[in-house]
mmCIF file with all atom_site columns, C-alpha atoms in Angstrom:
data_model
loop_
_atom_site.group_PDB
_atom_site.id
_atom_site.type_symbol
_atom_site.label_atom_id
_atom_site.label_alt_id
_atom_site.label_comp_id
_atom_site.label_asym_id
_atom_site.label_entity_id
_atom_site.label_seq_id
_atom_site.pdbx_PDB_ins_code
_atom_site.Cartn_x
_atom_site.Cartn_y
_atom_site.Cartn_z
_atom_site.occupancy
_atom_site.B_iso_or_equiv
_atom_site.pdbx_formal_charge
_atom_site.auth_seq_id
_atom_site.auth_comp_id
_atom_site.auth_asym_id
_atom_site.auth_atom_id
_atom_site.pdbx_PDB_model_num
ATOM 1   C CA . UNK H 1 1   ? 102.763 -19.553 -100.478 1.00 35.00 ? 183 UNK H CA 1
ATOM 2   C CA . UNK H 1 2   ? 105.216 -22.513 -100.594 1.00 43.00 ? 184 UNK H CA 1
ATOM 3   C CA . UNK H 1 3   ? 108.378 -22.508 -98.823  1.00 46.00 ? 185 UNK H CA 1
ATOM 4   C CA . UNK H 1 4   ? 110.723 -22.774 -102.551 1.00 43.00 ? 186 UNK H CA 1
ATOM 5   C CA . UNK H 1 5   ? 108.539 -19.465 -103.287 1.00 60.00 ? 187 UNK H CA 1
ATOM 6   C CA . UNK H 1 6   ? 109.644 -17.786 -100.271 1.00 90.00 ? 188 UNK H CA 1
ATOM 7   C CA . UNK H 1 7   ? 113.263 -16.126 -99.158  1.00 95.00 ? 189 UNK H CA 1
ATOM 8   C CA . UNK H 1 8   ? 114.638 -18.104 -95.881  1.00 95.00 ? 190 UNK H CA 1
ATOM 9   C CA . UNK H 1 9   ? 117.026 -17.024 -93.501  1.00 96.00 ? 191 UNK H CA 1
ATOM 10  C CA . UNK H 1 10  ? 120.081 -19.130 -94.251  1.00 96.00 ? 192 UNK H CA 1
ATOM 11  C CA . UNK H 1 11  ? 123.045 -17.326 -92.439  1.00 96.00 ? 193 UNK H CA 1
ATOM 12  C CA . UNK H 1 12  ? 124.469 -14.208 -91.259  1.00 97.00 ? 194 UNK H CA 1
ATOM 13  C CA . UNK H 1 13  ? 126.363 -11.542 -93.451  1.00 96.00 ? 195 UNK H CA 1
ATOM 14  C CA . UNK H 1 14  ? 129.116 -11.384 -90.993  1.00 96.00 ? 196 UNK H CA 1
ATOM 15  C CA . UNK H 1 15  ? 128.969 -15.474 -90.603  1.00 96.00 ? 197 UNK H CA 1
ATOM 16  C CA . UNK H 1 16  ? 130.232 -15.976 -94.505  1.00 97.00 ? 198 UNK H CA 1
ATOM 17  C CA . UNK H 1 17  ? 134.015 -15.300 -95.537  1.00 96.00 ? 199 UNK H CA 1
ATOM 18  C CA . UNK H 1 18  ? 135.246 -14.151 -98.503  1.00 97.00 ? 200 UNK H CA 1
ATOM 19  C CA . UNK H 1 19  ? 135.606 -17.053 -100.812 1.00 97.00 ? 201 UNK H CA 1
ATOM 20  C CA . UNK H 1 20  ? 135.000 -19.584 -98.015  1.00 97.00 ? 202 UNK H CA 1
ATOM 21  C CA . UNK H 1 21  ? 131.568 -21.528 -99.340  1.00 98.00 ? 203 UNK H CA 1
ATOM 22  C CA . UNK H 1 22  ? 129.103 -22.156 -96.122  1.00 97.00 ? 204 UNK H CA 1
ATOM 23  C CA . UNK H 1 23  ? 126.986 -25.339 -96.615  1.00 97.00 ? 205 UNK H CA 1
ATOM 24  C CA . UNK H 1 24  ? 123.245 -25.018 -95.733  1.00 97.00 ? 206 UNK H CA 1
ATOM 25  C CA . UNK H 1 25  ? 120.231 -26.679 -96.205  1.00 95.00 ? 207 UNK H CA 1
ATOM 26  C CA . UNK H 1 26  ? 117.033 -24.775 -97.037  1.00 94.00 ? 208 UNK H CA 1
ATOM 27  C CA . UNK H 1 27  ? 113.711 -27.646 -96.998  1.00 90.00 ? 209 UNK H CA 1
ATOM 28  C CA . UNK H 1 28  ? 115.778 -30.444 -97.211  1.00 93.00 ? 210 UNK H CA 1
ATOM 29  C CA . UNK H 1 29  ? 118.077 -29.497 -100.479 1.00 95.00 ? 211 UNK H CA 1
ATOM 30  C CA . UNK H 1 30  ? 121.599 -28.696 -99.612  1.00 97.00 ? 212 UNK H CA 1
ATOM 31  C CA . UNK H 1 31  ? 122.838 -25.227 -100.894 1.00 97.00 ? 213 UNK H CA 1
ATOM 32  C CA . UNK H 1 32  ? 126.373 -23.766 -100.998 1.00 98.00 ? 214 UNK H CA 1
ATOM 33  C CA . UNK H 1 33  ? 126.195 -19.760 -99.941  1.00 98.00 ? 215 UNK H CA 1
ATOM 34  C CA . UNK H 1 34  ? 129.003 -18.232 -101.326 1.00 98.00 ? 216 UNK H CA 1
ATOM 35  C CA . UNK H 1 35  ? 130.390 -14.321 -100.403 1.00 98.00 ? 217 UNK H CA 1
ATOM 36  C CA . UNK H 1 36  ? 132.986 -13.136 -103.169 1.00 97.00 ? 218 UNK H CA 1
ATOM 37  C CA . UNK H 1 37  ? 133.861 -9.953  -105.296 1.00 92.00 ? 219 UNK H CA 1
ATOM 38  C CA . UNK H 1 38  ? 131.221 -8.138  -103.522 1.00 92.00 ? 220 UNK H CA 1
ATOM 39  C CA . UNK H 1 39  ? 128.449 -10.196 -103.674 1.00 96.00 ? 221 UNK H CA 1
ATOM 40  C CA . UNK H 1 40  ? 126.304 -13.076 -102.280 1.00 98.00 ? 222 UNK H CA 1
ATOM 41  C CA . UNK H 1 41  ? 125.270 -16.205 -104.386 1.00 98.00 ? 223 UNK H CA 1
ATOM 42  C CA . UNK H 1 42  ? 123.684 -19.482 -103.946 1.00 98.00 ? 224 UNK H CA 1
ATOM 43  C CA . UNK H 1 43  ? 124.036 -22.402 -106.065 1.00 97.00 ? 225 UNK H CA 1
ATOM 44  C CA . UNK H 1 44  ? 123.111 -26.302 -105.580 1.00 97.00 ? 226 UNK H CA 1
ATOM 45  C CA . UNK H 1 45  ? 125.623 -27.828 -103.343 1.00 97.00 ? 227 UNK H CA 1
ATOM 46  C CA . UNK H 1 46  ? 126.013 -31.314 -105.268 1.00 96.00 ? 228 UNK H CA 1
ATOM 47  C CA . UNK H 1 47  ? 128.174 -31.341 -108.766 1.00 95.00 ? 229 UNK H CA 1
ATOM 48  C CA . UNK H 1 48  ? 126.099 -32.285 -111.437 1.00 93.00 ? 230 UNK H CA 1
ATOM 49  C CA . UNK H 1 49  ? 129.036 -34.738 -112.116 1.00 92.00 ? 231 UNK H CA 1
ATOM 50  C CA . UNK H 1 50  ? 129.594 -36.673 -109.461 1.00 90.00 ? 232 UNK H CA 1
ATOM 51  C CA . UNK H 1 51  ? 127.703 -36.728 -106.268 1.00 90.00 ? 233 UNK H CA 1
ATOM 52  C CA . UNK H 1 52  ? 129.849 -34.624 -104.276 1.00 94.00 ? 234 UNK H CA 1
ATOM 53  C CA . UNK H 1 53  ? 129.489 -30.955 -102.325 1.00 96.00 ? 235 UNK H CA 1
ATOM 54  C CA . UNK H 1 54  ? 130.485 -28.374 -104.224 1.00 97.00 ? 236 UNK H CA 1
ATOM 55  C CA . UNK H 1 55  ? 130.770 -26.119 -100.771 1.00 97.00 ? 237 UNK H CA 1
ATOM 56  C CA . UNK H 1 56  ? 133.980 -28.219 -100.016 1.00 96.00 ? 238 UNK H CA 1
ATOM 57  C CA . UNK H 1 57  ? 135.846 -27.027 -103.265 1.00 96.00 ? 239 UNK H CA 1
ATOM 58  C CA . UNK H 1 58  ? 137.706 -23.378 -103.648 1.00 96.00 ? 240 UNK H CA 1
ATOM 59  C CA . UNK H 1 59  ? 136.058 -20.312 -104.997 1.00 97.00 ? 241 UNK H CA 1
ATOM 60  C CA . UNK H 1 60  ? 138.165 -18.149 -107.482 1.00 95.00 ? 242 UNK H CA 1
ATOM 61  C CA . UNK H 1 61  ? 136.829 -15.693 -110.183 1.00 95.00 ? 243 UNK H CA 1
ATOM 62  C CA . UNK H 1 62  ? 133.488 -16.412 -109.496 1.00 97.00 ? 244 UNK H CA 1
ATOM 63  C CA . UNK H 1 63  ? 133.470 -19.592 -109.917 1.00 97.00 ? 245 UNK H CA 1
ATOM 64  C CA . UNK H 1 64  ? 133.162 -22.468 -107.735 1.00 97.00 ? 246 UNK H CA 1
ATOM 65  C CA . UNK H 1 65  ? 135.410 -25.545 -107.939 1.00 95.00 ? 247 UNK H CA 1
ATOM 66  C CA . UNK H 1 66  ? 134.604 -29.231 -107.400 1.00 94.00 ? 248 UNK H CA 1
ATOM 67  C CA . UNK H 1 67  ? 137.426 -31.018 -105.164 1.00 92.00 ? 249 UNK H CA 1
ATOM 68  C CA . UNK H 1 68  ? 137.107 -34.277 -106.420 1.00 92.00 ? 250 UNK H CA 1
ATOM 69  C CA . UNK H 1 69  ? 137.510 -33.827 -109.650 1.00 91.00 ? 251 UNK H CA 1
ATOM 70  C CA . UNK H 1 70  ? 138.315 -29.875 -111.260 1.00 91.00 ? 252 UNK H CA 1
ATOM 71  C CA . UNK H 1 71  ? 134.895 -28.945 -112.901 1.00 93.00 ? 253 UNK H CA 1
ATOM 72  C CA . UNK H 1 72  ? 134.358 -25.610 -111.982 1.00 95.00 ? 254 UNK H CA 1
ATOM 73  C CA . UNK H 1 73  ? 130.782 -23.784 -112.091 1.00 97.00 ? 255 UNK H CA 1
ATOM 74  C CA . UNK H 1 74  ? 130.159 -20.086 -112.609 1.00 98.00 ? 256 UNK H CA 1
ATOM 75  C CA . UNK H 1 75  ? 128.638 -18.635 -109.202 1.00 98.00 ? 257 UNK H CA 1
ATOM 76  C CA . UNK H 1 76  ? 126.042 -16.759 -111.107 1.00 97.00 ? 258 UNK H CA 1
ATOM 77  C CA . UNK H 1 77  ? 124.570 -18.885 -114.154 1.00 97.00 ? 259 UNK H CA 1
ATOM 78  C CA . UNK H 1 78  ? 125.324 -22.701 -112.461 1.00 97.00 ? 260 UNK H CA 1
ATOM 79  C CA . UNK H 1 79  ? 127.118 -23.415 -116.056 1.00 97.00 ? 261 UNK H CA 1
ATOM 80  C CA . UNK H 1 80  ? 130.351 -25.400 -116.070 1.00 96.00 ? 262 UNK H CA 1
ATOM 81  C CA . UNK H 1 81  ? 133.405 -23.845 -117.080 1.00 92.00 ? 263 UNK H CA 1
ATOM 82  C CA . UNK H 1 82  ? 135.393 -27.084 -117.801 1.00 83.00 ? 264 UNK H CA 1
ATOM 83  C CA . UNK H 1 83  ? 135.081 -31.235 -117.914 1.00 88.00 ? 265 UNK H CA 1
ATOM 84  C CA . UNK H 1 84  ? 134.373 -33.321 -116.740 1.00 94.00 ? 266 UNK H CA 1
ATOM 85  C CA . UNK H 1 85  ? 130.827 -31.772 -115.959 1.00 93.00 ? 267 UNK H CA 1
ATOM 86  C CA . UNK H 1 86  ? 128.263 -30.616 -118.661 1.00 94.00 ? 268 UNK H CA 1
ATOM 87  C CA . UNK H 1 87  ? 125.475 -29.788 -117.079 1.00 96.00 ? 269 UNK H CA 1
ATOM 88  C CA . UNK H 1 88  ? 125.133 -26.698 -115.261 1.00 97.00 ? 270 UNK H CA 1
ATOM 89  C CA . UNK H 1 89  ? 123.832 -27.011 -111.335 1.00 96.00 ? 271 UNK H CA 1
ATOM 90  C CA . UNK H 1 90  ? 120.895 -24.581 -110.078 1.00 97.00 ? 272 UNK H CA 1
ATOM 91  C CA . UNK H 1 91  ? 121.417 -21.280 -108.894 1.00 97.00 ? 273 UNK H CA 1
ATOM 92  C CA . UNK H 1 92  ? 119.142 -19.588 -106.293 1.00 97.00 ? 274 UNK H CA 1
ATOM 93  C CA . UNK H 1 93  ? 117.957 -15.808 -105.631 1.00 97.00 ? 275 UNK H CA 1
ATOM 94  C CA . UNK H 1 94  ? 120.057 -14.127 -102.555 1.00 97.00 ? 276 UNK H CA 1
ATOM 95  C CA . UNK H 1 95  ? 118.601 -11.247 -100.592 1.00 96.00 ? 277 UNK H CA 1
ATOM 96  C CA . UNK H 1 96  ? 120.575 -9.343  -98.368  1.00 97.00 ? 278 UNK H CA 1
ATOM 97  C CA . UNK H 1 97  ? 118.468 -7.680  -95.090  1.00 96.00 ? 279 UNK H CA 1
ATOM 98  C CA . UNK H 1 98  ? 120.793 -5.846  -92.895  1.00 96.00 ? 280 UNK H CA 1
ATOM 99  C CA . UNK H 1 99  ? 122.934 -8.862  -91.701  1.00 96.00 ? 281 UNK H CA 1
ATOM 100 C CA . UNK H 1 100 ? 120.305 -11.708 -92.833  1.00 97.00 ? 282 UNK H CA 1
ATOM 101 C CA . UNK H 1 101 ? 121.359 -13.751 -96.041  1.00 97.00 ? 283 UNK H CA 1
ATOM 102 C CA . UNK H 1 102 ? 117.960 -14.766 -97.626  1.00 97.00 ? 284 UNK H CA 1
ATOM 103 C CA . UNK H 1 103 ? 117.326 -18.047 -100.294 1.00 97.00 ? 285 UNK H CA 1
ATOM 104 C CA . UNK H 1 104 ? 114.578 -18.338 -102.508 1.00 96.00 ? 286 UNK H CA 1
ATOM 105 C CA . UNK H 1 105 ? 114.845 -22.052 -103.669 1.00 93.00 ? 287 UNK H CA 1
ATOM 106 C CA . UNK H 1 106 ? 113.327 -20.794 -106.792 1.00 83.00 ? 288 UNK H CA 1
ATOM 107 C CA . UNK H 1 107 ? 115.882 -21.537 -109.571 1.00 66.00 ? 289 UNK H CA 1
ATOM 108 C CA . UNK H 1 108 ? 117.317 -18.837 -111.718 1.00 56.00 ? 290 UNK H CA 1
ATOM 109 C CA . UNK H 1 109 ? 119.100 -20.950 -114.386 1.00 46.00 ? 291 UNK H CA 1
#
């Protein structure tokens, strides 16, 4: 079984803040972990823009927002929700096991 089959341990439950993203790397890709309205996503932490983390923008509605330069992406498809991006950025399955957040780097979208 590979590693991108396979949910890692990337952080602690009570480690993430609400809307704050938390920048990890799982095998060597960079992934921005994300706790808001509830719920725990992961989603590729470069902009399919420009080659920039997405973990240092704000979250808001679900959506995560690029600092440099205003695309946002929707936390649970990847898709961007305005330009200058077009292509949507991966998304990643998210386990929660008691206070472990877990990764699979296999892509949902």
């Amino acid at each position: 079984m590979t590693a991108s089959s396979t949910f890692l341990r990337v952080c602690g439950l009570s480690e993430l803040e609400e809307d704050t993203p938390k920048r990890v790397e799982l095998d060597g890709t960079p992934v921005s972990v994300v706790k808001t309205e509830g719920e725990v996503f992961a989603i590729h932490d470069v902009c399919s823009h420009a080659n920039v983390s997405l973990s240092e923008g704000e979250v808001e509605d679900c959506q995560i927002e690029c600092w440099l330069h205003g695309s946002s992406f929707d936390l649970r498809t990847g898709k961007p929700s305005g330009l200058p991006a077009t292509r949507p950025v991966p998304v990643y399955p998210v386990k929660i096991e008691g206070d472990d957040v877990l990764v699979s780097l296999n892509q949902e979208s």
